[in-house]
Amino acid sequence: MKSSVITFPGSNCDRDMHVALKKFGFNNKMVWHNDNELPKSDLVVLPGGFSYGDYLRCGSMASKSKIMQSVINFAKSGGLVMGICNGFQILVESGLVPGVLLRNKYLEFICKNVFVKIKNKNNPYFKNLDKDIFEFHIAHNEGNYFCTGDQLKEIEDNNQVAIYYCNDNGKTDETFNPNGSLKNIAGIFNKEKNVLGMMPHPERMIDKSLSGEDGSLFFKNLINNIK
Amino acid sequence: MEVNEKVAIDHGLKKDEYKKICTLLKRIPNLTELGIFSAMWNEHCSYKSSRLHLKKLPTTGKKVIQGPGENAGVIDIEDGDAIVFKIESHNHPSFIEPYQGAATGVGGIMRDVFTMGARPIANLNSIHFGSPQNKRTKNLLRGVVHGIGGYGNCMGVPTIAGQTSFDSSYNGNILVNAMTLGLVKKNKIFYSKAAGLNKPVIYVGSKTGRDGIHGASMASASFDEKIEEKKPTVQVGDPFTEKLLLEACLELMAGDSIIAIQDMGAAGLTSSSIEMASKGNLGIELNLNKVPCRETKMSPYEIMLSESQERMLIVLENGKEELAKKIFDKWNLDFAVIGKTTKTKNIELFFDNEQVAKIPVNTLVENSPMYDRKWKKSKLPKKIKFEKEVFSNLKIKDILQKVLSNQNICSKEWIWQQYDHTVMGDTIQKPGGDSGVVRVHGTEKAVAATVDSSAVYCWAHPLTGGKQVVAESWRNLISVGATPIAITNCLNFGSPEKEDNMGEFVECVKGIGEASKYLEFPVVSGNVSFYNQTKEVGIKPTPSIGGVGLIKNYKKMITMDFKEINNLVLIIGKTEGHIDQSLFARTILDEKNGPPPEINLFNEKNNGQSLLSLIERDYIKSAHDISLGGLITAVSKMCIKGNKGIKIKRFKSLISEIEYLFSEDQGRYIIEIDPKNLKEVTKILNKNSVHHEELGIIIEKEMIINEKTKVTIDELKSYNTNWLTNFMSS
Amino acid sequence: MKVSAVITLKKDVLDPQGKIIQQALDGMGFKDINEIRQGKYFEIDVKENDPKKAHKIVEDMCKKLLANLVIEDYKIIGIN
């Protein structure tokens, strides 16, 4: 299975994502933001970091970079595109998924483990996973998901919410919302479910010496789903 | 402007120093030249008050590849790998503008590390604030934490450990010390020594603006009422550009184009060019019209003294300019050939086709002033005679609550949760442990790092305090299963022109030297920050020690959380009941006098090495060193982290319960072992003549002391975790 | 009375955001830029109805909190 990780100026989780994809069997290529064409890929990942320093608005300038046209075309043709953290912000800015990511409610960067609940498994990312609650890791300053009431209705009607912040039992109330996200939303799909944006970093959870191993379950399942 | 004695004094030079400049040049310097002298000869760059004493520190060892004198120290971690590391202060700028001051401090130290060819793999920091009651403390703390996070997070380097303290002596002068570790292949280390004639001198990175002109001089002047006037010298950090600079430099370094490289830190283009020329025993000629400038009409004086961040100076091999330029263009960074190396041994500057400065390099470096400042020796204070009744009226549980929630002991999670500590995917011990630990990417090895200081002990008796900080660093590394290798020091003191403060410096350095020599834990890099004082009052002497150690197999790393019910808990090292200068004495009894606990270096080494051998044999389930707050504080933290309790035996000790639990005797650790290994463990400890005793047994959810004091884990947690969050939201 | 104030980094202080935004725009084909400086804009509705006094109040706010005079300048751009 072939994957591509895009490196924008200021990306800093590109290597971590490369390590994770390789570990679970992807043949991964690193792609420079200024390239015109994506290599042939089964999965494209926009990694975390601080593309363009997070200046102006997070993800705003990266969404205008050369490679993004190619990524957008790939997504429109049904290709799998996953944006993690800053990658999610880039997806939002490029209009591939709805909504915006505001500054965290308490105005502080947060780096910690959180639990997330998967609501809908009818998609290539979560299909066949045998549990619903995952322990993932977040590290961000602007992860406070927001959209208009109309958008929210549409998102919910289309089953586009990918994951919610919750506790270890799957309870999704405000107490377990780390950043003020609307309805505890931690990740969303596009309408077709081939584009996924999420704040948590599964690539930081791929070894029991690290923060945990739930990321391994996610990646193993993902490659099997794509095969 | 005409240069005279008054202008020189306004530049922070002393009368004698000005005279010396004129003698060395055999003429009166022009303003640009005077600016260059003042930058090179100030305390920050010349170490004129400290050099004499720093020379005495042990700086060599089997594992030392590079000691002090380069951008950072380098140690060997085997298999062709090396760790580059250094700590540096950014105290004065952080007090004036906490966010930018702290951010540029972090940026500066990372540049020192990647200048040597190393990719930064971990950041640490030691930050010290005034009393929580001081009205500026909260904003300073918030600004500094945001600044450290803002820069480090953006760079994608995990912040893995740190230290925070509050003490009224920092009310008018906070401390911000930042440390970075980088990983490099032993045969790909880059140095700042220029070599060869007519080699192109290259400027890369950000453009030069009027930022921080004379920042280095500011760092060497104490704060007074006129602080407002010094404000415009604060620089703004641009972590995004630094990230690009890091990637571009590493890309260029992968080839063989670079002869020498030096970052432009304090005193910018001046110190970087002179440093390279001096090390290479060469001259350098610069055309200042070629320097990329952000603003119009910048004068040679301003260009030479600007402290704009995110810039580097490189001496390149001939003919590699195009290749290098391509890389910096790709990363959208400025690149300019601004000069060349010469055989004249002068620094020669040209601007608008005129020579604007010509100074022999040796006058700036070798001939820089060195002072043997007067200093006063401190006597060891007399031991306080504590009345036994005072102790017997105290309730253990009440004291424990006060101690665990003390601002200098409580959990600092509010701080480190704002630092990305997991990026790069190799952090295997997060902040909050004895040391932070990161794996050496792609190998079985891991590197442990810690940063420590004990200003109270150093203030009570500098010689003992200096030794103690090194010993504590050593213990923190051993507690996670790392073999200590070397240290870096950041020496924060008051004015060297005052005998008391200078005495504190001299004796702390002596203590650091003695301990690092005995423990074979050499000093490989560091920085001195003097004039930490407001008006006439100096801070408590605060040497921060950054220690680095190696874990050969990261799976053998130890953490402090209690692991299993029914396991045995032992104390290594003897509890004598030294209460003077303990947190208990200072905060509960309000007794600020007395000597700090004694450091027995033989015991330190023996206890530490014995523990390492137990770890090597897989006997140790958890470990934690005993420091501030004494034995019971250490045990409480192990309970909190492991979510388990302990039943502490009735102790047979002759000292009182309070002294047993809260004294701060040194050289001690708490360890957890499987009861089936007790015999073996005891045998090894006895064989090595290590004092040890059984403390108790791990139980569920409750701490029971001497059968009468009972505290639940939830209570311990609430004592320990809430103070900082409450303080910041109050 | 509504007072608006703009805070920008001082002329000689590096404005990393402005610089990078300019580079990005340049990359998108906006070639006519000399310089971009980024700032913050505040609309403050004060209880005071005298323009002079309102100006003074907001100026005070700028000095004491809104702007960090170490690195930033403020400008009151409208009162109505």
PDB file of C-alpha atoms in Angstrom, chain B residues 432-609:
ATOM      1  CA  GLY B 432       7.053  15.102  36.288  1.00  0.00           C
ATOM      2  CA  GLY B 433       9.541  12.244  36.710  1.00  0.00           C
ATOM      3  CA  ASP B 434      13.078  12.414  38.097  1.00  0.00           C
ATOM      4  CA  SER B 435      14.465  12.985  34.607  1.00  0.00           C
ATOM      5  CA  GLY B 436      12.959  13.311  31.165  1.00  0.00           C
ATOM      6  CA  VAL B 437      13.937  10.461  28.856  1.00  0.00           C
ATOM      7  CA  VAL B 438      13.953  10.280  25.053  1.00  0.00           C
ATOM      8  CA  ARG B 439      14.980   7.345  22.927  1.00  0.00           C
ATOM      9  CA  VAL B 440      17.847   7.750  20.498  1.00  0.00           C
ATOM     10  CA  HIS B 441      15.699   7.468  17.375  1.00  0.00           C
ATOM     11  CA  GLY B 442      15.783   4.043  15.836  1.00  0.00           C
ATOM     12  CA  THR B 443      18.030   2.460  18.484  1.00  0.00           C
ATOM     13  CA  GLU B 444      17.665   0.675  21.822  1.00  0.00           C
ATOM     14  CA  LYS B 445      19.400   3.535  23.605  1.00  0.00           C
ATOM     15  CA  ALA B 446      17.799   6.396  25.458  1.00  0.00           C
ATOM     16  CA  VAL B 447      19.113   9.642  26.844  1.00  0.00           C
ATOM     17  CA  ALA B 448      17.981  10.997  30.225  1.00  0.00           C
ATOM     18  CA  ALA B 449      18.190  14.658  31.150  1.00  0.00           C
ATOM     19  CA  THR B 450      17.376  16.699  34.211  1.00  0.00           C
ATOM     20  CA  VAL B 451      17.791  20.273  35.320  1.00  0.00           C
ATOM     21  CA  ASP B 452      18.162  21.176  38.983  1.00  0.00           C
ATOM     22  CA  SER B 453      18.981  23.971  41.357  1.00  0.00           C
ATOM     23  CA  SER B 454      18.820  24.509  45.111  1.00  0.00           C
ATOM     24  CA  ALA B 455      19.053  28.219  45.701  1.00  0.00           C
ATOM     25  CA  VAL B 456      18.195  27.908  49.394  1.00  0.00           C
ATOM     26  CA  TYR B 457      21.106  25.589  50.114  1.00  0.00           C
ATOM     27  CA  CYS B 458      23.431  27.705  47.967  1.00  0.00           C
ATOM     28  CA  TRP B 459      22.364  30.796  49.850  1.00  0.00           C
ATOM     29  CA  ALA B 460      22.856  29.152  53.256  1.00  0.00           C
ATOM     30  CA  HIS B 461      26.291  27.827  52.358  1.00  0.00           C
ATOM     31  CA  PRO B 462      27.462  28.212  48.746  1.00  0.00           C
ATOM     32  CA  LEU B 463      30.154  25.540  48.848  1.00  0.00           C
ATOM     33  CA  THR B 464      27.774  22.860  50.114  1.00  0.00           C
ATOM     34  CA  GLY B 465      25.002  24.138  47.860  1.00  0.00           C
ATOM     35  CA  GLY B 466      27.206  23.905  44.771  1.00  0.00           C
ATOM     36  CA  LYS B 467      28.034  20.290  45.581  1.00  0.00           C
ATOM     37  CA  GLN B 468      24.430  19.474  46.364  1.00  0.00           C
ATOM     38  CA  VAL B 469      23.069  20.592  42.993  1.00  0.00           C
ATOM     39  CA  VAL B 470      25.506  18.373  41.136  1.00  0.00           C
ATOM     40  CA  ALA B 471      24.689  15.459  43.439  1.00  0.00           C
ATOM     41  CA  GLU B 472      20.994  15.979  42.922  1.00  0.00           C
ATOM     42  CA  SER B 473      21.417  15.967  39.162  1.00  0.00           C
ATOM     43  CA  TRP B 474      23.394  12.729  39.459  1.00  0.00           C
ATOM     44  CA  ARG B 475      20.651  11.149  41.603  1.00  0.00           C
ATOM     45  CA  ASN B 476      17.886  12.216  39.251  1.00  0.00           C
ATOM     46  CA  LEU B 477      19.618  10.465  36.372  1.00  0.00           C
ATOM     47  CA  ILE B 478      20.295   7.323  38.373  1.00  0.00           C
ATOM     48  CA  SER B 479      16.691   7.184  39.554  1.00  0.00           C
ATOM     49  CA  VAL B 480      15.544   6.573  35.978  1.00  0.00           C
ATOM     50  CA  GLY B 481      18.256   3.998  35.373  1.00  0.00           C
ATOM     51  CA  ALA B 482      20.651   6.238  33.442  1.00  0.00           C
ATOM     52  CA  THR B 483      24.422   6.291  33.837  1.00  0.00           C
ATOM     53  CA  PRO B 484      25.335   9.954  34.444  1.00  0.00           C
ATOM     54  CA  ILE B 485      27.794  11.289  31.853  1.00  0.00           C
ATOM     55  CA  ALA B 486      28.228  15.042  32.046  1.00  0.00           C
ATOM     56  CA  ILE B 487      26.669  18.345  33.035  1.00  0.00           C
ATOM     57  CA  THR B 488      26.107  21.838  31.728  1.00  0.00           C
ATOM     58  CA  ASN B 489      25.752  24.740  34.134  1.00  0.00           C
ATOM     59  CA  CYS B 490      23.943  28.029  34.100  1.00  0.00           C
ATOM     60  CA  LEU B 491      25.337  30.180  36.880  1.00  0.00           C
ATOM     61  CA  ASN B 492      22.842  32.844  37.943  1.00  0.00           C
ATOM     62  CA  PHE B 493      24.253  35.251  40.491  1.00  0.00           C
ATOM     63  CA  GLY B 494      24.123  38.846  41.697  1.00  0.00           C
ATOM     64  CA  SER B 495      26.780  41.454  41.007  1.00  0.00           C
ATOM     65  CA  PRO B 496      30.389  40.267  40.736  1.00  0.00           C
ATOM     66  CA  GLU B 497      31.380  43.729  41.893  1.00  0.00           C
ATOM     67  CA  LYS B 498      29.999  42.960  45.330  1.00  0.00           C
ATOM     68  CA  GLU B 499      32.123  40.823  47.593  1.00  0.00           C
ATOM     69  CA  ASP B 500      29.200  38.871  49.012  1.00  0.00           C
ATOM     70  CA  ASN B 501      27.753  37.964  45.641  1.00  0.00           C
ATOM     71  CA  MET B 502      31.164  37.239  44.171  1.00  0.00           C
ATOM     72  CA  GLY B 503      31.882  35.020  47.177  1.00  0.00           C
ATOM     73  CA  GLU B 504      28.692  33.084  46.508  1.00  0.00           C
ATOM     74  CA  PHE B 505      29.795  32.604  42.920  1.00  0.00           C
ATOM     75  CA  VAL B 506      33.327  31.505  43.740  1.00  0.00           C
ATOM     76  CA  GLU B 507      32.265  29.005  46.357  1.00  0.00           C
ATOM     77  CA  CYS B 508      29.327  27.577  44.427  1.00  0.00           C
ATOM     78  CA  VAL B 509      31.666  27.019  41.487  1.00  0.00           C
ATOM     79  CA  LYS B 510      34.139  25.380  43.840  1.00  0.00           C
ATOM     80  CA  GLY B 511      31.412  23.089  45.160  1.00  0.00           C
ATOM     81  CA  ILE B 512      30.251  22.232  41.639  1.00  0.00           C
ATOM     82  CA  GLY B 513      33.849  21.473  40.689  1.00  0.00           C
ATOM     83  CA  GLU B 514      34.474  19.229  43.690  1.00  0.00           C
ATOM     84  CA  ALA B 515      31.325  17.212  43.188  1.00  0.00           C
ATOM     85  CA  SER B 516      31.656  16.880  39.438  1.00  0.00           C
ATOM     86  CA  LYS B 517      35.268  15.795  39.798  1.00  0.00           C
ATOM     87  CA  TYR B 518      34.519  13.193  42.442  1.00  0.00           C
ATOM     88  CA  LEU B 519      31.472  11.840  40.645  1.00  0.00           C
ATOM     89  CA  GLU B 520      33.304  11.888  37.283  1.00  0.00           C
ATOM     90  CA  PHE B 521      30.510  14.027  35.975  1.00  0.00           C
ATOM     91  CA  PRO B 522      32.404  16.782  34.082  1.00  0.00           C
ATOM     92  CA  VAL B 523      31.137  20.182  33.023  1.00  0.00           C
ATOM     93  CA  VAL B 524      31.068  20.368  29.213  1.00  0.00           C
ATOM     94  CA  SER B 525      29.267  23.642  28.600  1.00  0.00           C
ATOM     95  CA  GLY B 526      27.604  26.480  30.393  1.00  0.00           C
ATOM     96  CA  ASN B 527      26.900  30.111  30.801  1.00  0.00           C
ATOM     97  CA  VAL B 528      27.267  32.746  33.500  1.00  0.00           C
ATOM     98  CA  SER B 529      24.606  35.312  34.243  1.00  0.00           C
ATOM     99  CA  PHE B 530      25.690  38.027  36.681  1.00  0.00           C
ATOM    100  CA  TYR B 531      23.916  41.172  37.833  1.00  0.00           C
ATOM    101  CA  ASN B 532      20.713  39.328  38.685  1.00  0.00           C
ATOM    102  CA  GLN B 533      19.471  41.877  41.140  1.00  0.00           C
ATOM    103  CA  THR B 534      17.193  44.795  41.467  1.00  0.00           C
ATOM    104  CA  LYS B 535      18.596  47.925  42.971  1.00  0.00           C
ATOM    105  CA  GLU B 536      20.943  46.648  45.649  1.00  0.00           C
ATOM    106  CA  VAL B 537      19.406  43.273  46.320  1.00  0.00           C
ATOM    107  CA  GLY B 538      20.871  40.221  44.603  1.00  0.00           C
ATOM    108  CA  ILE B 539      18.951  37.019  43.991  1.00  0.00           C
ATOM    109  CA  LYS B 540      19.723  33.916  45.998  1.00  0.00           C
ATOM    110  CA  PRO B 541      22.689  32.295  44.268  1.00  0.00           C
ATOM    111  CA  THR B 542      21.138  29.931  41.741  1.00  0.00           C
ATOM    112  CA  PRO B 543      23.396  27.692  39.754  1.00  0.00           C
ATOM    113  CA  SER B 544      21.215  25.507  37.505  1.00  0.00           C
ATOM    114  CA  ILE B 545      22.763  22.211  36.600  1.00  0.00           C
ATOM    115  CA  GLY B 546      21.655  20.290  33.551  1.00  0.00           C
ATOM    116  CA  GLY B 547      22.680  16.639  33.740  1.00  0.00           C
ATOM    117  CA  VAL B 548      22.697  14.098  30.927  1.00  0.00           C
ATOM    118  CA  GLY B 549      22.953  10.319  31.188  1.00  0.00           C
ATOM    119  CA  LEU B 550      22.632   7.251  29.003  1.00  0.00           C
ATOM    120  CA  ILE B 551      20.335   4.245  29.266  1.00  0.00           C
ATOM    121  CA  LYS B 552      21.754   1.472  27.082  1.00  0.00           C
ATOM    122  CA  ASN B 553      18.486  -0.387  26.762  1.00  0.00           C
ATOM    123  CA  TYR B 554      15.473   1.835  27.066  1.00  0.00           C
ATOM    124  CA  LYS B 555      13.327  -1.063  28.230  1.00  0.00           C
ATOM    125  CA  LYS B 556      15.277  -0.948  31.483  1.00  0.00           C
ATOM    126  CA  MET B 557      14.215   2.607  32.236  1.00  0.00           C
ATOM    127  CA  ILE B 558      12.827   3.133  35.747  1.00  0.00           C
ATOM    128  CA  THR B 559       9.882   5.349  36.695  1.00  0.00           C
ATOM    129  CA  MET B 560       8.821   6.503  40.142  1.00  0.00           C
ATOM    130  CA  ASP B 561       5.247   5.215  40.287  1.00  0.00           C
ATOM    131  CA  PHE B 562       4.641   2.354  42.723  1.00  0.00           C
ATOM    132  CA  LYS B 563       3.971  -0.746  40.661  1.00  0.00           C
ATOM    133  CA  GLU B 564       2.529  -3.602  42.674  1.00  0.00           C
ATOM    134  CA  ILE B 565       0.684  -4.327  45.901  1.00  0.00           C
ATOM    135  CA  ASN B 566       2.775  -6.248  48.456  1.00  0.00           C
ATOM    136  CA  ASN B 567       6.068  -5.144  46.964  1.00  0.00           C
ATOM    137  CA  LEU B 568       8.619  -3.935  49.506  1.00  0.00           C
ATOM    138  CA  VAL B 569       9.814  -0.361  49.770  1.00  0.00           C
ATOM    139  CA  LEU B 570      13.375   0.327  50.920  1.00  0.00           C
ATOM    140  CA  ILE B 571      15.380   3.448  51.629  1.00  0.00           C
ATOM    141  CA  ILE B 572      18.917   3.625  50.349  1.00  0.00           C
ATOM    142  CA  GLY B 573      21.157   6.035  52.282  1.00  0.00           C
ATOM    143  CA  LYS B 574      21.062   7.067  55.889  1.00  0.00           C
ATOM    144  CA  THR B 575      18.404   9.282  57.451  1.00  0.00           C
ATOM    145  CA  GLU B 576      20.153  11.411  60.065  1.00  0.00           C
ATOM    146  CA  GLY B 577      17.369  13.910  60.614  1.00  0.00           C
ATOM    147  CA  HIS B 578      18.914  17.078  59.184  1.00  0.00           C
ATOM    148  CA  ILE B 579      16.104  19.603  59.480  1.00  0.00           C
ATOM    149  CA  ASP B 580      17.990  22.915  59.030  1.00  0.00           C
ATOM    150  CA  GLN B 581      17.182  24.600  55.670  1.00  0.00           C
ATOM    151  CA  SER B 582      14.607  21.925  54.921  1.00  0.00           C
ATOM    152  CA  LEU B 583      11.329  22.976  53.410  1.00  0.00           C
ATOM    153  CA  PHE B 584       9.769  21.899  56.709  1.00  0.00           C
ATOM    154  CA  ALA B 585      11.991  24.183  58.797  1.00  0.00           C
ATOM    155  CA  ARG B 586      11.614  27.125  56.448  1.00  0.00           C
ATOM    156  CA  THR B 587       7.889  26.991  55.882  1.00  0.00           C
ATOM    157  CA  ILE B 588       6.357  25.215  58.875  1.00  0.00           C
ATOM    158  CA  LEU B 589       8.699  26.456  61.612  1.00  0.00           C
ATOM    159  CA  ASP B 590       9.615  29.665  59.770  1.00  0.00           C
ATOM    160  CA  GLU B 591      13.255  29.028  60.653  1.00  0.00           C
ATOM    161  CA  LYS B 592      15.431  30.327  57.816  1.00  0.00           C
ATOM    162  CA  ASN B 593      18.831  29.867  59.458  1.00  0.00           C
ATOM    163  CA  GLY B 594      21.138  26.910  59.869  1.00  0.00           C
ATOM    164  CA  PRO B 595      23.380  24.913  57.545  1.00  0.00           C
ATOM    165  CA  PRO B 596      22.168  22.959  54.523  1.00  0.00           C
ATOM    166  CA  PRO B 597      22.440  19.174  54.699  1.00  0.00           C
ATOM    167  CA  GLU B 598      25.961  17.894  54.349  1.00  0.00           C
ATOM    168  CA  ILE B 599      27.106  16.268  51.112  1.00  0.00           C
ATOM    169  CA  ASN B 600      29.130  13.122  51.500  1.00  0.00           C
ATOM    170  CA  LEU B 601      30.467  12.503  48.034  1.00  0.00           C
ATOM    171  CA  PHE B 602      31.702   9.029  48.853  1.00  0.00           C
ATOM    172  CA  ASN B 603      28.202   7.970  49.876  1.00  0.00           C
ATOM    173  CA  GLU B 604      26.650   9.728  46.902  1.00  0.00           C
ATOM    174  CA  LYS B 605      28.812   7.814  44.491  1.00  0.00           C
ATOM    175  CA  ASN B 606      28.577   4.507  46.294  1.00  0.00           C
ATOM    176  CA  ASN B 607      24.813   4.671  46.802  1.00  0.00           C
ATOM    177  CA  GLY B 608      24.189   5.773  43.233  1.00  0.00           C
ATOM    178  CA  GLN B 609      26.415   3.177  41.629  1.00  0.00           C
TER     179      GLN B 609
END
